[in-house]
Amino acid sequence: KWIVIGGVVVAIIFGGLLYQKYQAEAEYQEMLRNLEAQARNNLPGRKQQEVEVPPMPWEGRYSAAKYLPACSEAMKRAVLDIPGWKPKAILCNGTGSSVSMNIDRSAALGQGGGTINWIRWALNRKGLDRSSISPVGDNGAEATWSISGDVEVLKPALTPPRLAEARRYLQSWLEETFTQVRFTSGDKNQFFETLKFRFETPYDPSRFSDILGRVEGLTIDRVSLDLARYVYTVEGAVHEKFELPAGVVAANRSGKPQEPARAR
């Protein structure tokens, strides 16, 4: 009886060892097949899979290090003393090269409120004769003038940091200036991911250009000044570029495939 029981135990142990060996061998063979497939895909002259890569989100956008000072200087040209009107906010749109100011009539027309021509007179008087004025509703207007100064466009071929690194850097340095920064998720696809940030400050936003300008590929979406509180709001985004898998190449805009990307 004990001999039979011992034989069964030995058979179970021996069978388990054989099964583990079989599983390990199967996993090893699968790994070899994957490596062989990757090697075949990377052989010279091998037809690579081409994918259409969209423009990166920083392409054609301004460098934060140059844009913030230029925006700040343009904001300082704003005319705040307009008879019969009350300026509300000044805005730099990060995708354009102009500044706009939102203005409300201070009272009803004929009861202390000015006409739209009074805005034109006030701007011309302060050297903004090339600005444009557009009515907004019945009692509002928007004045727009160009940003002048040294602005720099970001190059397409950049290597931004990972989002976690960019976030840690921005939070660390902005908090050292006692500035609270908030982050929200942005666009994400197989080629890149975006993380948006926003902070408010009573100080000139050009003071933060050195901090923001150190993050490669960082873009500024909007800089606004609330004239009631006299607080600036800076909104922007950082981006992480994903590498293509082995055996996949990006077709450039001329239709010719680029060099294959290395495996992530």
Tab-separated table of C-alpha atoms in Angstrom:
chain	number	residue	atom	x	y	z
A	1	LYS	CA	0.000	0.000	0.000
A	2	TRP	CA	2.704	2.510	0.966
A	3	ILE	CA	4.726	1.570	-2.093
A	4	VAL	CA	1.737	2.392	-4.331
A	5	ILE	CA	1.150	5.719	-2.557
A	6	GLY	CA	4.832	6.619	-2.845
A	7	GLY	CA	4.776	5.778	-6.534
A	8	VAL	CA	1.790	8.076	-7.114
A	9	VAL	CA	3.485	10.964	-5.289
A	10	VAL	CA	6.681	10.517	-7.321
A	11	ALA	CA	4.634	10.392	-10.545
A	12	ILE	CA	2.836	13.630	-9.623
A	13	ILE	CA	6.108	15.424	-8.822
A	14	PHE	CA	7.784	14.122	-11.968
A	15	GLY	CA	4.781	15.137	-14.084
A	16	GLY	CA	4.778	18.628	-12.609
A	17	LEU	CA	8.453	19.083	-13.395
A	18	LEU	CA	7.900	17.919	-16.966
A	19	TYR	CA	4.974	20.341	-17.367
A	20	GLN	CA	7.024	23.295	-16.062
A	21	LYS	CA	9.821	22.405	-18.453
A	22	TYR	CA	7.335	22.229	-21.338
A	23	GLN	CA	5.873	25.645	-20.453
A	24	ALA	CA	9.323	27.235	-20.172
A	25	GLU	CA	10.318	25.781	-23.529
A	26	ALA	CA	7.111	27.099	-25.160
A	27	GLU	CA	7.701	30.613	-23.777
A	28	TYR	CA	11.308	30.515	-24.953
A	29	GLN	CA	10.283	29.477	-28.466
A	30	GLU	CA	7.672	32.267	-28.581
A	31	MET	CA	10.320	34.807	-27.575
A	32	LEU	CA	12.628	33.526	-30.322
A	33	ARG	CA	9.842	33.854	-32.895
A	34	ASN	CA	9.183	37.465	-31.834
A	35	LEU	CA	12.873	38.352	-32.028
A	36	GLU	CA	13.115	36.716	-35.434
A	37	ALA	CA	10.115	38.698	-36.700
A	38	GLN	CA	11.618	41.978	-35.439
A	39	ALA	CA	14.961	41.139	-37.059
A	40	ARG	CA	13.259	40.401	-40.394
A	41	ASN	CA	11.378	43.705	-40.258
A	42	ASN	CA	14.607	45.624	-39.675
A	43	LEU	CA	16.610	44.009	-42.485
A	44	PRO	CA	17.996	46.511	-45.047
A	45	GLY	CA	15.661	46.830	-48.006
A	46	ARG	CA	12.785	45.230	-46.115
A	47	LYS	CA	9.428	46.866	-46.835
A	48	GLN	CA	8.467	48.818	-43.733
A	49	GLN	CA	4.957	49.585	-42.616
A	50	GLU	CA	4.278	53.265	-43.269
A	51	VAL	CA	1.993	55.389	-41.111
A	52	GLU	CA	0.851	58.969	-41.597
A	53	VAL	CA	2.086	60.939	-38.600
A	54	PRO	CA	0.134	64.163	-37.942
A	55	PRO	CA	1.944	67.431	-37.162
A	56	MET	CA	3.117	67.618	-33.575
A	57	PRO	CA	1.110	70.060	-31.401
A	58	TRP	CA	4.047	72.462	-31.041
A	59	GLU	CA	4.663	72.866	-34.782
A	60	GLY	CA	4.187	76.467	-35.872
A	61	ARG	CA	3.730	77.656	-32.273
A	62	TYR	CA	5.760	80.317	-30.496
A	63	SER	CA	8.539	79.647	-27.998
A	64	ALA	CA	7.391	80.549	-24.479
A	65	ALA	CA	10.758	82.158	-23.693
A	66	LYS	CA	10.236	84.716	-26.481
A	67	TYR	CA	6.456	84.944	-26.621
A	68	LEU	CA	5.763	85.883	-22.989
A	69	PRO	CA	7.987	89.010	-23.021
A	70	ALA	CA	6.564	90.082	-26.413
A	71	CYS	CA	3.005	89.580	-25.167
A	72	SER	CA	3.757	91.519	-21.993
A	73	GLU	CA	5.177	94.490	-23.912
A	74	ALA	CA	2.163	94.529	-26.227
A	75	MET	CA	-0.211	94.503	-23.233
A	76	LYS	CA	1.535	97.532	-21.768
A	77	ARG	CA	0.543	99.529	-24.860
A	78	ALA	CA	-3.136	99.189	-23.939
A	79	VAL	CA	-5.082	102.411	-23.421
A	80	LEU	CA	-7.111	102.157	-20.223
A	81	ASP	CA	-8.430	105.730	-20.075
A	82	ILE	CA	-11.206	105.860	-22.684
A	83	PRO	CA	-14.032	108.405	-22.159
A	84	GLY	CA	-17.389	106.688	-21.729
A	85	TRP	CA	-15.873	103.204	-21.817
A	86	LYS	CA	-14.390	100.759	-19.306
A	87	PRO	CA	-11.709	98.214	-20.380
A	88	LYS	CA	-12.358	94.762	-18.857
A	89	ALA	CA	-9.582	92.428	-19.989
A	90	ILE	CA	-6.533	92.182	-22.236
A	91	LEU	CA	-5.716	88.945	-24.034
A	92	CYS	CA	-2.800	87.438	-25.958
A	93	ASN	CA	-3.852	84.445	-28.032
A	94	GLY	CA	-0.918	82.031	-28.138
A	95	THR	CA	-1.755	80.882	-31.670
A	96	GLY	CA	-1.707	84.397	-33.143
A	97	SER	CA	0.430	87.509	-33.184
A	98	SER	CA	-2.009	90.088	-31.835
A	99	VAL	CA	-3.391	91.443	-28.569
A	100	SER	CA	-7.048	92.207	-27.961
A	101	MET	CA	-8.790	94.293	-25.298
A	102	ASN	CA	-12.417	93.823	-24.290
A	103	ILE	CA	-14.221	97.092	-23.534
A	104	ASP	CA	-17.701	97.785	-22.124
A	105	ARG	CA	-19.672	101.017	-22.349
A	106	SER	CA	-19.534	102.581	-18.897
A	107	ALA	CA	-23.165	103.779	-19.074
A	108	ALA	CA	-26.044	103.946	-21.508
A	109	LEU	CA	-25.413	105.900	-24.698
A	110	GLY	CA	-26.361	109.513	-24.084
A	111	GLN	CA	-26.217	109.029	-20.325
A	112	GLY	CA	-22.455	109.053	-19.900
A	113	GLY	CA	-21.589	106.188	-22.212
A	114	GLY	CA	-19.321	107.007	-25.139
A	115	THR	CA	-19.646	106.203	-28.816
A	116	ILE	CA	-17.394	103.741	-30.599
A	117	ASN	CA	-15.624	106.710	-32.217
A	118	TRP	CA	-14.411	107.788	-28.801
A	119	ILE	CA	-12.458	104.517	-28.574
A	120	ARG	CA	-10.829	105.274	-31.915
A	121	TRP	CA	-9.876	108.766	-30.736
A	122	ALA	CA	-8.343	107.449	-27.480
A	123	LEU	CA	-6.293	104.755	-29.231
A	124	ASN	CA	-5.019	107.084	-31.944
A	125	ARG	CA	-4.019	109.601	-29.302
A	126	LYS	CA	-1.781	106.973	-27.633
A	127	GLY	CA	-0.121	105.730	-30.815
A	128	LEU	CA	-2.393	102.755	-31.553
A	129	ASP	CA	-3.675	104.262	-34.788
A	130	ARG	CA	-3.090	100.933	-36.582
A	131	SER	CA	-5.313	99.022	-34.199
A	132	SER	CA	-8.706	97.699	-35.259
A	133	ILE	CA	-12.005	98.095	-33.387
A	134	SER	CA	-14.950	95.695	-33.671
A	135	PRO	CA	-18.366	96.097	-31.996
A	136	VAL	CA	-19.371	93.307	-29.588
A	137	GLY	CA	-23.082	93.275	-28.904
A	138	ASP	CA	-24.881	96.546	-28.212
A	139	ASN	CA	-22.589	97.952	-25.531
A	140	GLY	CA	-19.221	96.351	-26.053
A	141	ALA	CA	-16.200	96.532	-28.326
A	142	GLU	CA	-12.906	94.768	-28.958
A	143	ALA	CA	-9.710	96.587	-29.866
A	144	THR	CA	-6.878	94.613	-31.473
A	145	TRP	CA	-3.262	95.493	-32.235
A	146	SER	CA	-0.178	93.559	-33.270
A	147	ILE	CA	2.515	92.042	-31.085
A	148	SER	CA	5.897	93.416	-31.995
A	149	GLY	CA	9.227	92.096	-30.847
A	150	ASP	CA	11.366	89.014	-31.104
A	151	VAL	CA	9.114	85.958	-31.258
A	152	GLU	CA	10.492	82.539	-32.176
A	153	VAL	CA	8.634	79.622	-33.752
A	154	LEU	CA	9.329	76.153	-32.333
A	155	LYS	CA	11.007	73.672	-34.665
A	156	PRO	CA	9.152	70.470	-35.621
A	157	ALA	CA	12.095	68.208	-34.716
A	158	LEU	CA	12.067	68.444	-30.933
A	159	THR	CA	12.440	65.863	-28.170
A	160	PRO	CA	10.142	66.973	-25.341
A	161	PRO	CA	10.476	65.347	-21.913
A	162	ARG	CA	7.988	62.817	-20.581
A	163	LEU	CA	4.863	64.406	-19.156
A	164	ALA	CA	5.646	63.238	-15.621
A	165	GLU	CA	9.047	64.951	-15.780
A	166	ALA	CA	7.616	68.159	-17.246
A	167	ARG	CA	4.881	68.298	-14.631
A	168	ARG	CA	7.289	67.706	-11.761
A	169	TYR	CA	9.595	70.442	-13.064
A	170	LEU	CA	6.832	73.033	-13.571
A	171	GLN	CA	5.210	72.379	-10.220
A	172	SER	CA	8.550	72.478	-8.417
A	173	TRP	CA	9.747	75.766	-9.901
A	174	LEU	CA	6.405	77.586	-9.944
A	175	GLU	CA	5.690	76.671	-6.340
A	176	GLU	CA	9.087	78.103	-5.390
A	177	THR	CA	7.669	81.442	-6.605
A	178	PHE	CA	4.544	80.727	-4.484
A	179	THR	CA	2.490	80.319	-7.639
A	180	GLN	CA	-0.166	77.587	-7.639
A	181	VAL	CA	-0.273	75.670	-10.930
A	182	ARG	CA	-3.108	73.372	-12.007
A	183	PHE	CA	-2.938	70.563	-14.565
A	184	THR	CA	-5.622	68.973	-16.732
A	185	SER	CA	-5.492	66.240	-19.362
A	186	GLY	CA	-5.309	67.230	-23.020
A	187	ASP	CA	-5.274	65.405	-26.335
A	188	LYS	CA	-3.845	61.889	-26.584
A	189	ASN	CA	-3.295	59.524	-29.505
A	190	GLN	CA	-0.723	56.947	-30.633
A	191	PHE	CA	1.762	59.680	-31.567
A	192	PHE	CA	1.681	62.164	-28.670
A	193	GLU	CA	-0.017	63.113	-25.409
A	194	THR	CA	-0.702	66.608	-24.075
A	195	LEU	CA	-0.959	67.906	-20.517
A	196	LYS	CA	-2.445	71.388	-20.024
A	197	PHE	CA	-1.461	73.770	-17.236
A	198	ARG	CA	-2.850	77.029	-15.866
A	199	PHE	CA	-1.746	79.490	-13.217
A	200	GLU	CA	-2.678	82.956	-11.989
A	201	THR	CA	-0.268	85.647	-10.860
A	202	PRO	CA	-0.293	89.367	-10.009
A	203	TYR	CA	3.163	89.675	-11.566
A	204	ASP	CA	4.205	90.374	-15.140
A	205	PRO	CA	4.072	87.004	-16.963
A	206	SER	CA	7.437	87.676	-18.610
A	207	ARG	CA	8.985	86.890	-15.212
A	208	PHE	CA	8.102	83.232	-15.827
A	209	SER	CA	9.579	83.026	-19.323
A	210	ASP	CA	12.866	81.500	-18.102
A	211	ILE	CA	11.052	78.759	-16.176
A	212	LEU	CA	8.618	77.859	-18.948
A	213	GLY	CA	11.173	78.251	-21.718
A	214	ARG	CA	13.322	75.415	-20.342
A	215	VAL	CA	10.670	72.793	-21.157
A	216	GLU	CA	11.245	71.748	-24.759
A	217	GLY	CA	8.092	71.898	-26.857
A	218	LEU	CA	6.056	73.834	-24.254
A	219	THR	CA	3.343	75.961	-25.867
A	220	ILE	CA	1.415	78.991	-24.627
A	221	ASP	CA	-2.309	78.900	-25.404
A	222	ARG	CA	-3.446	82.133	-23.799
A	223	VAL	CA	-2.279	84.963	-21.572
A	224	SER	CA	-5.009	87.202	-20.154
A	225	LEU	CA	-5.168	90.119	-17.733
A	226	ASP	CA	-8.333	90.667	-15.679
A	227	LEU	CA	-8.366	94.438	-15.187
A	228	ALA	CA	-10.930	94.293	-12.367
A	229	ARG	CA	-8.644	92.148	-10.184
A	230	TYR	CA	-5.428	92.993	-12.037
A	231	VAL	CA	-4.468	89.317	-12.160
A	232	TYR	CA	-2.759	87.572	-15.067
A	233	THR	CA	-3.757	84.061	-16.138
A	234	VAL	CA	-1.253	81.989	-18.128
A	235	GLU	CA	-2.522	78.884	-19.913
A	236	GLY	CA	-0.372	76.469	-21.879
A	237	ALA	CA	0.523	72.854	-22.503
A	238	VAL	CA	3.410	70.400	-22.437
A	239	HIS	CA	3.601	67.475	-24.828
A	240	GLU	CA	5.181	64.024	-24.905
A	241	LYS	CA	6.098	62.501	-28.259
A	242	PHE	CA	5.738	58.730	-28.597
A	243	GLU	CA	8.209	56.687	-30.613
A	244	LEU	CA	6.985	54.374	-33.346
A	245	PRO	CA	7.411	50.607	-32.805
A	246	ALA	CA	10.119	48.658	-34.612
A	247	GLY	CA	9.346	47.966	-38.261
A	248	VAL	CA	7.137	51.047	-38.613
A	249	VAL	CA	8.214	54.216	-40.391
A	250	ALA	CA	6.614	57.632	-40.723
A	251	ALA	CA	5.782	58.806	-44.222
A	252	ASN	CA	6.936	62.384	-44.478
A	253	ARG	CA	4.883	65.086	-46.156
A	254	SER	CA	6.667	64.592	-49.473
A	255	GLY	CA	5.395	61.014	-49.560
A	256	LYS	CA	8.829	59.430	-48.998
A	257	PRO	CA	9.282	57.210	-45.937
A	258	GLN	CA	11.609	58.403	-43.233
A	259	GLU	CA	14.121	56.262	-41.375
A	260	PRO	CA	12.525	53.616	-39.121
A	261	ALA	CA	12.171	54.592	-35.493
A	262	ARG	CA	13.913	52.536	-32.859
A	263	ALA	CA	11.817	50.307	-30.643
A	264	ARG	CA	10.292	51.990	-27.634
